[in-house]
C-alpha positions as a printed Julia matrix, in Angstrom:
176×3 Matrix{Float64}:
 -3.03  -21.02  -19.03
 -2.64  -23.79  -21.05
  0.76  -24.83  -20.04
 -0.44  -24.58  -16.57
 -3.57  -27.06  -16.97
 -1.26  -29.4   -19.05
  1.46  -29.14  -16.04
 -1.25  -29.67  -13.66
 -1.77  -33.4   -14.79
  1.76  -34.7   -13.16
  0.11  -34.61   -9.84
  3.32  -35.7    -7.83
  5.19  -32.57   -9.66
  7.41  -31.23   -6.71
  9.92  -27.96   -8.8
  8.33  -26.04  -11.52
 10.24  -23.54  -13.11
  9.85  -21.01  -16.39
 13.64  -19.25  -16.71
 12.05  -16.46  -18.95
 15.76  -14.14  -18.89
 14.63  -12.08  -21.5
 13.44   -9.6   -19.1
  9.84   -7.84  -20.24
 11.5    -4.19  -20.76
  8.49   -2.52  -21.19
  5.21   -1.45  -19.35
  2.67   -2.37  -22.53
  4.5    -6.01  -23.23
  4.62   -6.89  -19.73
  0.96   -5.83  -19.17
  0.13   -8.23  -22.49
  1.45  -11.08  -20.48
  0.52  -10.58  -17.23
  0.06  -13.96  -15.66
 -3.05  -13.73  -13.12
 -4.72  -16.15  -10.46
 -6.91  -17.3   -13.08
 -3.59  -18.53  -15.09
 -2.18  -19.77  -11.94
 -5.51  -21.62  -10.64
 -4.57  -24.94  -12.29
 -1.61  -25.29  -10.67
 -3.23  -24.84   -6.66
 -3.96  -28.85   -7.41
 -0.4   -29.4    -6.71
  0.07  -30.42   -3.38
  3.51  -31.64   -3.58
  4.97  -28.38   -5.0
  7.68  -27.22   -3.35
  9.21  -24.7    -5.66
  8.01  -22.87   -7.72
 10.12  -20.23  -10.12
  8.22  -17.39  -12.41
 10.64  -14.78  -11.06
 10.96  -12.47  -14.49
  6.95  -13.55  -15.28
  4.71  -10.46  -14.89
  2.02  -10.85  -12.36
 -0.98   -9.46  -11.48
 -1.9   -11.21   -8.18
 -4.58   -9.77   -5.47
 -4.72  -10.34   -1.92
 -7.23  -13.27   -2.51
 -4.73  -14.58   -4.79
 -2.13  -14.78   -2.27
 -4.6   -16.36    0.53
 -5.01  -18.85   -2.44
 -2.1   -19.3    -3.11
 -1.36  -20.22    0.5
 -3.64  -22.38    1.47
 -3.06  -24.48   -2.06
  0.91  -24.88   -1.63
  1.44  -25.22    2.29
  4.08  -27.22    1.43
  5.96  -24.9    -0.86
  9.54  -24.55    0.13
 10.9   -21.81   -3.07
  8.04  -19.38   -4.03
  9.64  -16.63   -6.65
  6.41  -14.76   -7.97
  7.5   -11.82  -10.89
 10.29  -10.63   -8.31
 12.64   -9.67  -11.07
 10.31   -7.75  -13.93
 11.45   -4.53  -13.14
  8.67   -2.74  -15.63
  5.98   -4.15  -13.75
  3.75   -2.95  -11.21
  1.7    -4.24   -8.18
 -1.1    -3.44   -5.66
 -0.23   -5.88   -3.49
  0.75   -4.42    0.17
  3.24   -5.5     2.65
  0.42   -6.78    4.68
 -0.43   -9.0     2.07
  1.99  -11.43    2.38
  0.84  -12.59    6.13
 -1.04  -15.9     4.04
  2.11  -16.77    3.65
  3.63  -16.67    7.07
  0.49  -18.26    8.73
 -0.28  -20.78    5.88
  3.02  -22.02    4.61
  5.23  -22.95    7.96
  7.97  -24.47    5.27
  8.52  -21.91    2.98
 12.61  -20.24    3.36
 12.43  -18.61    0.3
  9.85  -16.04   -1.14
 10.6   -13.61   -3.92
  7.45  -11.34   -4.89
  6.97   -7.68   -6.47
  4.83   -5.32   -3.4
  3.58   -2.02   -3.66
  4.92   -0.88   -0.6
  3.33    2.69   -1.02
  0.45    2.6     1.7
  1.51    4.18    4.89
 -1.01    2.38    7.41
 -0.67   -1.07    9.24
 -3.83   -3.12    8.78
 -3.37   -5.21   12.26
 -5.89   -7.27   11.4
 -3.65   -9.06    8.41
 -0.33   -8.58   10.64
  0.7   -11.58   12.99
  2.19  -10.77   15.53
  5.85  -11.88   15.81
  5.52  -14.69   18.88
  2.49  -16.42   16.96
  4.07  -16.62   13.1
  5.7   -19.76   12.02
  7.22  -18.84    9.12
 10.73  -20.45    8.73
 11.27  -17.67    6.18
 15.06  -16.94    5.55
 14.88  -15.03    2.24
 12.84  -12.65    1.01
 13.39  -11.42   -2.32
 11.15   -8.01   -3.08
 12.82   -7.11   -6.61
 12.23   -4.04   -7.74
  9.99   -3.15   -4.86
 10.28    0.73   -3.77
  9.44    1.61   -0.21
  7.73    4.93    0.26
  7.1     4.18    3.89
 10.45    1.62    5.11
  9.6     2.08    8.92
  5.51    0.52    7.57
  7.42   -1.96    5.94
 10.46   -2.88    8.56
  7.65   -3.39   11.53
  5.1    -6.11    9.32
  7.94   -7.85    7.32
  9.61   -8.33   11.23
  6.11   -9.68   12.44
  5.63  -11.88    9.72
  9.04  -13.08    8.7
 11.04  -12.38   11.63
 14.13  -14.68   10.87
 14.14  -13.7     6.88
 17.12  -11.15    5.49
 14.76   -9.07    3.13
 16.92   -7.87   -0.74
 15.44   -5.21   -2.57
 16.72   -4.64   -6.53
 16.68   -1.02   -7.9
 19.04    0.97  -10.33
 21.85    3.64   -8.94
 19.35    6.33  -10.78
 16.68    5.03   -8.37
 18.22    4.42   -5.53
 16.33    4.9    -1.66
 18.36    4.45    1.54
């Protein structure tokens, strides 16, 4: 958090970026340095970010993160949140993400670790596709597992409905 509230000072600070590519193999380390809102919280000052790399960073972010996160960086073009630590886990839900598509009209590239284990659709946090304004071309959901991909295929197409979605997962893994 440190790092963060010393970053925080260059005000006009546009790309941030921690290349961390020794990944966090296992569960216990990665919980040990789990970067949370409260870490993140200096950085929301930043209103000229417009990328913003901790893709192998674990993360434990909550839905009021996210809305955070959203309304402090509308300008954010790159967001790549803990995408790529595949020993880490998540609660957030695919219907978490909507923040982003109503908050953040510039953002093309978002790469973030979901749950995606909850079969429902909460409508309520869902745009519909005609009103979002998301310019979203990427998103990057690591080593996201889908236990429900027709949940998942209907909100990602409200919220994002331009973006080509990439999942990462090993052979021994694998879900079609």
């Amino acid at each position: 958090q440190l790092i963060f509230a010393s970053i925080a000072r260059f005000s006009s600070l546009e790309t941030f970026e921690i290349d961390d590519s020794r990944r966090i193999m296992s569960r216990s380390l990665a919980e040990h340095h789990m970067l949370s809102e409260e870490t993140l919280m200096p950085l929301f000052s930043l209103q000229n970010l417009s990328h913003l790399r901790l893709r192998s960073a674990p993360l434990h972010l909550s839905f009021s993160a996210i809305e955070k996160i959203a309304l402090a960086w509308r300008n954010i073009q790159v967001l790549e949140l803990g995408q790529e630590c595949p020993t880490c886990s998540t609660q957030l839900e695919v219907e978490d993400l909507a923040p982003f598509s109503e908050h953040c009209p510039k953002l093309e590239v978002l790469g973030i670790l979901i749950s995606m284990s909850r079969p429902g659709v909460d409508l309520q946090r869902r745009p519909a596709a005609s009103r979002s304004k998301s310019k979203l071309r990427m998103l990057h959901l690591g080593w996201s597992r889908p236990e429900h991909p027709d949940h998942v295929a209907a909100c990602l197409s409200g919220m994002f409905p331009e973006a080509d979605v990439t999942c990462a997962f090993s052979v021994s893994e694998a879900w079609y």
